[in-house]
Amino acid sequence: ARTQPGNIAPVGDFTLYPNAPRQGHIVA
């Protein structure tokens, strides 16, 4: 799923922000 910066994404979810893996909220 795509994520946005701001909240912690669930473990196993992926983010588009290489400097902030697993950070952001799901916007899928």
PDB file of C-alpha atoms in Angstrom:
ATOM      1  CA  ALA A   1       0.000   0.000   0.000  1.00  0.00           C
ATOM      2  CA  ARG A   2       1.112   3.562  -0.506  1.00  0.00           C
ATOM      3  CA  THR A   3       1.740   5.724   2.549  1.00  0.00           C
ATOM      4  CA  GLN A   4       1.981   9.415   3.397  1.00  0.00           C
ATOM      5  CA  PRO A   5       4.242  10.947   6.083  1.00  0.00           C
ATOM      6  CA  GLY A   6       2.675  11.535   9.475  1.00  0.00           C
ATOM      7  CA  ASN A   7       1.736   8.231  11.106  1.00  0.00           C
ATOM      8  CA  ILE A   8       3.212   4.766  11.539  1.00  0.00           C
ATOM      9  CA  ALA A   9       2.083   2.301   8.916  1.00  0.00           C
ATOM     10  CA  PRO A  10       1.341  -1.308   9.909  1.00  0.00           C
ATOM     11  CA  VAL A  11       4.243  -3.759   9.767  1.00  0.00           C
ATOM     12  CA  GLY A  12       4.371  -5.302   6.321  1.00  0.00           C
ATOM     13  CA  ASP A  13       3.070  -2.133   4.660  1.00  0.00           C
ATOM     14  CA  PHE A  14       5.405  -0.304   2.285  1.00  0.00           C
ATOM     15  CA  THR A  15       6.107   3.376   1.869  1.00  0.00           C
ATOM     16  CA  LEU A  16       7.182   5.477  -1.093  1.00  0.00           C
ATOM     17  CA  TYR A  17       9.531   7.453   1.162  1.00  0.00           C
ATOM     18  CA  PRO A  18      12.977   5.772   1.184  1.00  0.00           C
ATOM     19  CA  ASN A  19      14.196   7.887   4.114  1.00  0.00           C
ATOM     20  CA  ALA A  20      11.173   6.928   6.205  1.00  0.00           C
ATOM     21  CA  PRO A  21      10.385   3.232   5.740  1.00  0.00           C
ATOM     22  CA  ARG A  22       7.137   2.134   7.428  1.00  0.00           C
ATOM     23  CA  GLN A  23       6.309   5.763   8.282  1.00  0.00           C
ATOM     24  CA  GLY A  24       3.184   7.452   7.053  1.00  0.00           C
ATOM     25  CA  HIS A  25      -0.512   6.613   6.971  1.00  0.00           C
ATOM     26  CA  ILE A  26      -2.106   4.387   4.348  1.00  0.00           C
ATOM     27  CA  VAL A  27      -3.630   6.276   1.424  1.00  0.00           C
ATOM     28  CA  ALA A  28      -4.037   3.257  -0.850  1.00  0.00           C
TER      29      ALA A  28
END
